[in-house]
mmCIF file of N, CA and C in Angstrom:
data_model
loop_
_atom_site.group_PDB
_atom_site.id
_atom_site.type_symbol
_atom_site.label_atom_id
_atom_site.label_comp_id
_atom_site.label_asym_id
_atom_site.label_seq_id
_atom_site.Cartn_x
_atom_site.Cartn_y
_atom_site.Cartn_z
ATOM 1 N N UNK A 54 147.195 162.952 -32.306
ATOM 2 C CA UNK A 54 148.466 162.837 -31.633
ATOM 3 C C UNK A 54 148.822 161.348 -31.527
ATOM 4 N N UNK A 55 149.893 160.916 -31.978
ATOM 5 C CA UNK A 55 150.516 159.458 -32.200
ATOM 6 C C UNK A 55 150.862 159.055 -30.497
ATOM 7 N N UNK A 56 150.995 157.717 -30.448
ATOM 8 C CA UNK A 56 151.026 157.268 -28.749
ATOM 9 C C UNK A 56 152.406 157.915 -28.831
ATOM 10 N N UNK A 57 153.419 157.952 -29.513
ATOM 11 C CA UNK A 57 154.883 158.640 -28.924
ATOM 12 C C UNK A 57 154.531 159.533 -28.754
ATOM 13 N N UNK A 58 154.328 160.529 -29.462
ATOM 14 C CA UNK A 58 154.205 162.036 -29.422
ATOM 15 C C UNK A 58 153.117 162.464 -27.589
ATOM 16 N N UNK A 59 152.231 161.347 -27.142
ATOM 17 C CA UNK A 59 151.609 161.421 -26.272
ATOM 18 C C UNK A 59 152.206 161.085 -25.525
ATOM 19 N N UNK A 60 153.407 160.148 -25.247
ATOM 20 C CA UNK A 60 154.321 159.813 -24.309
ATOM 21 C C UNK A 60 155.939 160.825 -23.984
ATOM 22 N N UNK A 61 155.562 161.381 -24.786
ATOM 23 C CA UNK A 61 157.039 162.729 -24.850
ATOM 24 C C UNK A 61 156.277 163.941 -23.705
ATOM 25 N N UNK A 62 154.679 164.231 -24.438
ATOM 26 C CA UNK A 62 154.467 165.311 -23.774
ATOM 27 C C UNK A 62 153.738 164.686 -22.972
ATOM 28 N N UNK A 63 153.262 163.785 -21.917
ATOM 29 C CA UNK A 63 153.308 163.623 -20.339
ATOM 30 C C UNK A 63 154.588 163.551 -19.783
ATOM 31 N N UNK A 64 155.884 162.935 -20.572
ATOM 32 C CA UNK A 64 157.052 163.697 -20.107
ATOM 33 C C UNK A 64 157.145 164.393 -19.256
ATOM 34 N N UNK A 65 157.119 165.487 -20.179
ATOM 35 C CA UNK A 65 157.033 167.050 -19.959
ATOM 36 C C UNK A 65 156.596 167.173 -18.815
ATOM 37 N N UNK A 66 154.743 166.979 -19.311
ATOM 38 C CA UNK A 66 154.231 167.225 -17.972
ATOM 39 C C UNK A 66 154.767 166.822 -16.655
ATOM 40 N N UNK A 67 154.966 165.271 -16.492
ATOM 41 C CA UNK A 67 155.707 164.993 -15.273
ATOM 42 C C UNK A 67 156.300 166.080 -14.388
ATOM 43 N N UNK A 68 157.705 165.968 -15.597
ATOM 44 C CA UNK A 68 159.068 167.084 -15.374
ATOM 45 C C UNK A 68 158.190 168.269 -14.723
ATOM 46 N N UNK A 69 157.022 169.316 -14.970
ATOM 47 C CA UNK A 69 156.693 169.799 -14.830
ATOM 48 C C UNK A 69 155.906 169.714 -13.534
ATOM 49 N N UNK A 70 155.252 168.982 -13.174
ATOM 50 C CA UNK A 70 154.649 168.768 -11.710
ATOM 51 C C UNK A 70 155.562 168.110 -10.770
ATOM 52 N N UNK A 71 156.602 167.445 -11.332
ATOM 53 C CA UNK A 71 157.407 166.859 -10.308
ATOM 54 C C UNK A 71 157.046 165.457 -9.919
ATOM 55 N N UNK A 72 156.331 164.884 -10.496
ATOM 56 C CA UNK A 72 155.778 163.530 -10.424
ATOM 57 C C UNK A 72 156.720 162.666 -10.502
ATOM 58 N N UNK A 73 157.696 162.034 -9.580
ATOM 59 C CA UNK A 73 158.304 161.264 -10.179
ATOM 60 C C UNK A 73 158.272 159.827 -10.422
ATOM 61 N N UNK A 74 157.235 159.466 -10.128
ATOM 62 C CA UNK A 74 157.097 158.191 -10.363
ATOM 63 C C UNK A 74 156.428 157.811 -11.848
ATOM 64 N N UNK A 75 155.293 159.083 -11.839
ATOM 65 C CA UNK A 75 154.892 158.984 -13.587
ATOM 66 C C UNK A 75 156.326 159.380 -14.715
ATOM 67 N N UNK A 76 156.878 160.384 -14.141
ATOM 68 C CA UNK A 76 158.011 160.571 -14.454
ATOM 69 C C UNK A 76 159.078 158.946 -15.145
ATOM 70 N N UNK A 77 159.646 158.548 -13.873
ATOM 71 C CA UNK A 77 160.401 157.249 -13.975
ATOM 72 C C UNK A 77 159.505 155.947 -15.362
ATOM 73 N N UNK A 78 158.572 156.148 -15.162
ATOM 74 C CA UNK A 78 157.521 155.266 -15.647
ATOM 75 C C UNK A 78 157.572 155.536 -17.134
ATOM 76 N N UNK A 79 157.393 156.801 -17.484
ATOM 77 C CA UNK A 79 157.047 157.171 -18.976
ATOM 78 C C UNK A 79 158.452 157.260 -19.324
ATOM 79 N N UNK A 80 159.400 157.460 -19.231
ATOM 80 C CA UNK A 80 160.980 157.450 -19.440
ATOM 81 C C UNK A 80 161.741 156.098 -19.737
ATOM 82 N N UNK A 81 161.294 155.330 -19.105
ATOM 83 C CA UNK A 81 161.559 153.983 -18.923
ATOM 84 C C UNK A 81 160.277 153.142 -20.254
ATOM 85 N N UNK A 82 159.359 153.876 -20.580
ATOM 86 C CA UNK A 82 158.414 153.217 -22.182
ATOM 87 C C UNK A 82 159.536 153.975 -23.123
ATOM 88 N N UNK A 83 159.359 154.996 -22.874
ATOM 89 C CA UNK A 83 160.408 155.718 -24.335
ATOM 90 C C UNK A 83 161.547 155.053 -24.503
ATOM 91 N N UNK A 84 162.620 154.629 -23.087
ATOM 92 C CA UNK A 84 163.239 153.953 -23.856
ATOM 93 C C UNK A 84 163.158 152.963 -24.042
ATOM 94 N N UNK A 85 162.293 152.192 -23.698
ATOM 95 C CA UNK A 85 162.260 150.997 -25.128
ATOM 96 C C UNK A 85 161.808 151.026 -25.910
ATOM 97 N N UNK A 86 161.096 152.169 -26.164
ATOM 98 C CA UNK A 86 160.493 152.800 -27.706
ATOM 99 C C UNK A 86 161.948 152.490 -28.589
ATOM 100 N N UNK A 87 162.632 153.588 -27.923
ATOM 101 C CA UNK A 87 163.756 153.900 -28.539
ATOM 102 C C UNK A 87 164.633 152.777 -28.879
ATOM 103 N N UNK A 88 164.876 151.889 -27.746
ATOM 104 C CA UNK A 88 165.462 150.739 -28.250
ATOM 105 C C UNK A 88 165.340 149.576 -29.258
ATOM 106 N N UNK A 89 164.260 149.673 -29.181
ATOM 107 C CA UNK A 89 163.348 148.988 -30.254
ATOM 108 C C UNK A 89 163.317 149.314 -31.677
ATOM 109 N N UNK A 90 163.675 150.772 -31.480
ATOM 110 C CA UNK A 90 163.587 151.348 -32.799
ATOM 111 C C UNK A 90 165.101 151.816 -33.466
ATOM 112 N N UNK A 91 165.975 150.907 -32.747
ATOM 113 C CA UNK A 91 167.503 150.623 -32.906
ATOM 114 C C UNK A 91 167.757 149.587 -32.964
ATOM 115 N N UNK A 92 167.111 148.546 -32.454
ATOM 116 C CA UNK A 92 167.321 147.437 -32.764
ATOM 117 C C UNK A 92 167.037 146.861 -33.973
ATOM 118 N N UNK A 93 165.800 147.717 -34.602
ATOM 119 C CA UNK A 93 165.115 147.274 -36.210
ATOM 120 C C UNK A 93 165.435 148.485 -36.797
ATOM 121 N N UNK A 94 165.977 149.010 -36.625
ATOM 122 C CA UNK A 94 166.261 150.321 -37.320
ATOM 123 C C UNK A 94 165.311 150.926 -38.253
ATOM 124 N N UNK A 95 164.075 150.925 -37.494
ATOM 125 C CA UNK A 95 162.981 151.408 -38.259
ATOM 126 C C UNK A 95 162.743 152.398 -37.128
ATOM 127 N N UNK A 96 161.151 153.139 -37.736
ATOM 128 C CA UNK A 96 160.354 154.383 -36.705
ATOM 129 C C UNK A 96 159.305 153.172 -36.334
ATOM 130 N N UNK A 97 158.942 152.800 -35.266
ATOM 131 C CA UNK A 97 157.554 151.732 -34.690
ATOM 132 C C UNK A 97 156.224 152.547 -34.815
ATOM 133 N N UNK A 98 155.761 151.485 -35.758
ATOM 134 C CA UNK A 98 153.783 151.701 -35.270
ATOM 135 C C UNK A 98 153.232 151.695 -34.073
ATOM 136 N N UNK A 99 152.188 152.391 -34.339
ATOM 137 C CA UNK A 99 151.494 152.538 -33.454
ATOM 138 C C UNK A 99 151.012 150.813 -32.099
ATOM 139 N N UNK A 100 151.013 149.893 -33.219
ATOM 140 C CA UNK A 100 150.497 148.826 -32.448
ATOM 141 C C UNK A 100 151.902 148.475 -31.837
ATOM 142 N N UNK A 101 153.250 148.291 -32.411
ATOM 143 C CA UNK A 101 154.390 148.149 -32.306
ATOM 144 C C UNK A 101 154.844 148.562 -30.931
ATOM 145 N N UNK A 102 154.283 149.951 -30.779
ATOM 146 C CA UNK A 102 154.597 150.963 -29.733
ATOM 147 C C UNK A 102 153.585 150.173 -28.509
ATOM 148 N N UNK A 103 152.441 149.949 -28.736
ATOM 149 C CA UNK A 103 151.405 149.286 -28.103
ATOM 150 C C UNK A 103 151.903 148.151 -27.598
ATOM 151 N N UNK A 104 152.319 147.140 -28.019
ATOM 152 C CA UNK A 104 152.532 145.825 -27.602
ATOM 153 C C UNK A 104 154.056 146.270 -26.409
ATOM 154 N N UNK A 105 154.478 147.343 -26.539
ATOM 155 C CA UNK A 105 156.333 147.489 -25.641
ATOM 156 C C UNK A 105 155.198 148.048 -24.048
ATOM 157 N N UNK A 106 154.481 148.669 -24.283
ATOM 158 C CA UNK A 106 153.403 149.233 -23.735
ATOM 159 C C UNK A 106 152.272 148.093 -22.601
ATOM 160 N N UNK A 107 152.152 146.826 -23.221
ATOM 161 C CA UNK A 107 151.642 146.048 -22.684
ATOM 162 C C UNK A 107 152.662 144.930 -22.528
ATOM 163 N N UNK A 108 153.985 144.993 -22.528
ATOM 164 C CA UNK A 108 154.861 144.352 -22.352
ATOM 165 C C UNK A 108 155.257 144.889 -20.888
ATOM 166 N N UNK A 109 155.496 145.955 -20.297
ATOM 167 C CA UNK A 109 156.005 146.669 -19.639
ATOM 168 C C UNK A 109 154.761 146.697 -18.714
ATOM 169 N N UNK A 110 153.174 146.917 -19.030
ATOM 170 C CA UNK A 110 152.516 146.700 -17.983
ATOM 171 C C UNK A 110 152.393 145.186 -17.254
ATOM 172 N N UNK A 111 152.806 143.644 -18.161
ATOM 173 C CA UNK A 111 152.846 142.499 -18.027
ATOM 174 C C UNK A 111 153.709 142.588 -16.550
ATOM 175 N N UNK A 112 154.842 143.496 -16.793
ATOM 176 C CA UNK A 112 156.299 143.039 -15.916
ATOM 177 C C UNK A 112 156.266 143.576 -15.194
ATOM 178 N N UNK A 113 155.348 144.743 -14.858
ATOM 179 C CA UNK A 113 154.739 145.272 -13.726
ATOM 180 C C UNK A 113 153.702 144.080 -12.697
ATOM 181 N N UNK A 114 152.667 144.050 -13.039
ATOM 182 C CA UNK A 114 151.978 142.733 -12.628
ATOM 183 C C UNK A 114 152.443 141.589 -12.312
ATOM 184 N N UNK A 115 153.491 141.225 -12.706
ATOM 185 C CA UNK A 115 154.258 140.140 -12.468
ATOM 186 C C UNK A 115 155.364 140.234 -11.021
ATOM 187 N N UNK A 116 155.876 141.683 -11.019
ATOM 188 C CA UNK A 116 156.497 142.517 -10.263
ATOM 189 C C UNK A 116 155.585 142.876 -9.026
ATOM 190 N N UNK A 117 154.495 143.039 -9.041
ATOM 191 C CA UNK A 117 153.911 143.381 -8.037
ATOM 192 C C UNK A 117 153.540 141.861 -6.897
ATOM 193 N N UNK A 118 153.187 141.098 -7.643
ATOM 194 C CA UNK A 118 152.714 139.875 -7.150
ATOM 195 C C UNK A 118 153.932 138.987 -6.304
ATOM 196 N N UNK A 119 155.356 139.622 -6.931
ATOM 197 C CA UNK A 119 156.500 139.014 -6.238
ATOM 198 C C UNK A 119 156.412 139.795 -5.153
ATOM 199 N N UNK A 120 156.453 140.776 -5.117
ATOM 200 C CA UNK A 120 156.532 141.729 -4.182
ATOM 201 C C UNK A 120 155.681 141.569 -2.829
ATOM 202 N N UNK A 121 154.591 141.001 -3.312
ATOM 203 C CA UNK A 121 153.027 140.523 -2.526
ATOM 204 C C UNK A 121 153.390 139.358 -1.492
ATOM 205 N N UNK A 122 154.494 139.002 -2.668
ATOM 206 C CA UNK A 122 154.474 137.583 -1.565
ATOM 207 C C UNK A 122 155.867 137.427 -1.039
ATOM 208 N N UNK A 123 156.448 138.226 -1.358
ATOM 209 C CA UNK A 123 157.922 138.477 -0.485
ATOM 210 C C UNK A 123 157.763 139.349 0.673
ATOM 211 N N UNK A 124 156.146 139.908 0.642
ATOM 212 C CA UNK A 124 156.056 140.989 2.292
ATOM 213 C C UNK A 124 156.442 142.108 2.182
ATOM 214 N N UNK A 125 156.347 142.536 0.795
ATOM 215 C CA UNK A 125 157.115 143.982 0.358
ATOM 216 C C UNK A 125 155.817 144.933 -0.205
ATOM 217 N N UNK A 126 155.204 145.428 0.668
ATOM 218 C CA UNK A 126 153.868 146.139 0.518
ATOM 219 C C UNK A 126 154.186 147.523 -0.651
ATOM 220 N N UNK A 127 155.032 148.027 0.213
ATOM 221 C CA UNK A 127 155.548 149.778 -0.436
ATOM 222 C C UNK A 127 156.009 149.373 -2.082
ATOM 223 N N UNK A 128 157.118 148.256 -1.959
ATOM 224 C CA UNK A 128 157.561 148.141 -3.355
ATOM 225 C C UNK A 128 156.460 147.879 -4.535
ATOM 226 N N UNK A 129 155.396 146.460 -3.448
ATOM 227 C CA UNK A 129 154.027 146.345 -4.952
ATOM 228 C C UNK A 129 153.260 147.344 -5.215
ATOM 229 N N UNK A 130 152.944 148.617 -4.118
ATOM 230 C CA UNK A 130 152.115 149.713 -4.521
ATOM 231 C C UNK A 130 152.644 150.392 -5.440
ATOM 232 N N UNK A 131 154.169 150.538 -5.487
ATOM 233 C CA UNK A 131 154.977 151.250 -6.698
ATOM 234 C C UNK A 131 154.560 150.558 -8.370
ATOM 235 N N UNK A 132 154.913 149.726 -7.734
ATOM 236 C CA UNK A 132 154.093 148.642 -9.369
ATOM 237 C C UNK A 132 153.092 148.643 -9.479
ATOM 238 N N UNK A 133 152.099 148.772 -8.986
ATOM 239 C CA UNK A 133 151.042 148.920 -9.308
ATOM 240 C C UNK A 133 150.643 150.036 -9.866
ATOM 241 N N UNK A 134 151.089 151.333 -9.061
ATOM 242 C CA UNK A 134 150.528 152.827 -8.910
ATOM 243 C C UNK A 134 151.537 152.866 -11.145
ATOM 244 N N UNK A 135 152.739 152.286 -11.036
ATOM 245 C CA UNK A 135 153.209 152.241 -12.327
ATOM 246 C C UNK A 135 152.478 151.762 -13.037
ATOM 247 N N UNK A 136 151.873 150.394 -13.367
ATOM 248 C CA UNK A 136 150.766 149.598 -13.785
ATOM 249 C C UNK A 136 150.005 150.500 -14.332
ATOM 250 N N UNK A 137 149.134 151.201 -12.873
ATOM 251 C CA UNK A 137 148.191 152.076 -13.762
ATOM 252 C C UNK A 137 148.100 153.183 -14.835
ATOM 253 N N UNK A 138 149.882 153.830 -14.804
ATOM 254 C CA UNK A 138 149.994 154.818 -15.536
ATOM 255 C C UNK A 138 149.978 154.465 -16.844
ATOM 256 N N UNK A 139 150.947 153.348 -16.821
ATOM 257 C CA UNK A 139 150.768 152.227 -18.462
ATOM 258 C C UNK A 139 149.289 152.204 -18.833
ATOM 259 N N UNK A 140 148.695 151.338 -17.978
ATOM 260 C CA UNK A 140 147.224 151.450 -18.804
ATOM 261 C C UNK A 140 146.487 152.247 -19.353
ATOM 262 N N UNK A 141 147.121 153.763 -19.221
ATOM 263 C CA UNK A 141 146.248 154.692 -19.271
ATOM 264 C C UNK A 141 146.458 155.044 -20.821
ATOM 265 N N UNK A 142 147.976 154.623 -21.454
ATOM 266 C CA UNK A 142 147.921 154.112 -23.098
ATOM 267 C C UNK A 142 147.564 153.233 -23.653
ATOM 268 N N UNK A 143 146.521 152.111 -23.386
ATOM 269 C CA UNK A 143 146.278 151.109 -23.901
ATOM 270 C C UNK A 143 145.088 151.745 -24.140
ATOM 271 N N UNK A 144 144.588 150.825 -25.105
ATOM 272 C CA UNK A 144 143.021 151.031 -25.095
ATOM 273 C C UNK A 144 142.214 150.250 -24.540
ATOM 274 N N UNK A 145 141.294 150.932 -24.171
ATOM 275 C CA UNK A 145 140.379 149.725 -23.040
ATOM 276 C C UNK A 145 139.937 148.682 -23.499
ATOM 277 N N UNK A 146 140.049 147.816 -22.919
ATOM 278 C CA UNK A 146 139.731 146.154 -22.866
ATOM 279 C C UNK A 146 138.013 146.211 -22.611
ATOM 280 N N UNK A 147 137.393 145.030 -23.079
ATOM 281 C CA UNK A 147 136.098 145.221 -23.390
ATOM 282 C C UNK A 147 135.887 144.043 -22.395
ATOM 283 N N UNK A 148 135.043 144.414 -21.576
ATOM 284 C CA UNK A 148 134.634 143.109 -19.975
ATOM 285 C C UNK A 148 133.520 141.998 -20.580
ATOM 286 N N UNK A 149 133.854 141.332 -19.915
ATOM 287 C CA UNK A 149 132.865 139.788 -20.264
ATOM 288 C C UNK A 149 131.356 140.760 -20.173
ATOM 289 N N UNK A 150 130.874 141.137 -19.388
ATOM 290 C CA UNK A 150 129.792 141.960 -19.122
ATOM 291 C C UNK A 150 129.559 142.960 -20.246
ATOM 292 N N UNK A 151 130.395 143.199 -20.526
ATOM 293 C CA UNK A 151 129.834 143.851 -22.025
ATOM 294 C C UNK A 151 129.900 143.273 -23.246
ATOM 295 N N UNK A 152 130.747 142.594 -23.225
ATOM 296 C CA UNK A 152 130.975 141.593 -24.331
ATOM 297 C C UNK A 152 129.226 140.094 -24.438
ATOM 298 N N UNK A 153 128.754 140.282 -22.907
ATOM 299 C CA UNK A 153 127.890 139.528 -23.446
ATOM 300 C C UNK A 153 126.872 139.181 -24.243
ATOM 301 N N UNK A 154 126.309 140.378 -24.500
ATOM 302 C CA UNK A 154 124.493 140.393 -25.169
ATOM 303 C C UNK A 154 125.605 140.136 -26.885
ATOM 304 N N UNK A 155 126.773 140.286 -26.940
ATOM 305 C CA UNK A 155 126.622 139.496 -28.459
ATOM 306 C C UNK A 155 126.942 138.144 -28.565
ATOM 307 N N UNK A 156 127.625 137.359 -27.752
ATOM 308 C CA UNK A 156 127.390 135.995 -26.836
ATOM 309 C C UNK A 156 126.450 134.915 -27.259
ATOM 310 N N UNK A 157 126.170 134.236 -27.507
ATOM 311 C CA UNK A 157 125.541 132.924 -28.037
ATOM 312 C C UNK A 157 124.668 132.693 -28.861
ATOM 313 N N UNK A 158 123.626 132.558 -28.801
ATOM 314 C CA UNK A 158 122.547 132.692 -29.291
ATOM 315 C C UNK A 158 121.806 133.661 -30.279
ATOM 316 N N UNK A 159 121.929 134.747 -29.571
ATOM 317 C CA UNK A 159 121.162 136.119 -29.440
ATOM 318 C C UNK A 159 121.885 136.852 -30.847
ATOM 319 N N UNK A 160 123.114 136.141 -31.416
ATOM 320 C CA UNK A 160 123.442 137.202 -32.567
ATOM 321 C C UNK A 160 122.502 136.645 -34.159
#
């Protein structure tokens, strides 16, 4: 299943549980899927799709931290609780802690 095709049907799902914040969240990637893919008038790759994906979790994080420091608790949990839904299409990031034993020396 292609990351669009995985972002149509949590859609769904949303629509279906009533979630609206995963809801708002995945609606708001598609369309800049979509826009993106009007603006170049092409269909986007997978990494293509990926990078709008970690673009959108960036402006979340960035969004939350204003929020942090403007005294706006409810609004950064929204960004955040959004944040996390994004991440959940990325692929996981590999931690210094695991990344170490191939690290200096030792390879």
């Amino acid at each position: 299943m292609s990351l669009k095709e995985k972002l149509l049907s949590n859609m769904k799902e949303a629509m279906k549980s009533k979630d609206s914040v995963k809801l708002g969240t995945v609606r708001g990637v598609i369309s800049a899927v979509k826009n993106q893919e009007i603006d170049l008038k092409k269909e986007l790759s997978e990494e293509e799709i990926l990078t709008i994906v970690s673009r959108e979790v960036k402006k979340r994080k960035e969004a939350s931290v204003l929020y942090k420091k403007g005294n706006r608790p409810e609004l950064k949990d929204k960004e955040i609780q959004e944040m996390k839904i994004l991440q959940t299409y990325l692929p996981e990031q590999v931690s210094e802690k695991d990344f170490a034993p191939y690290s200096g020396s030792n390879c």
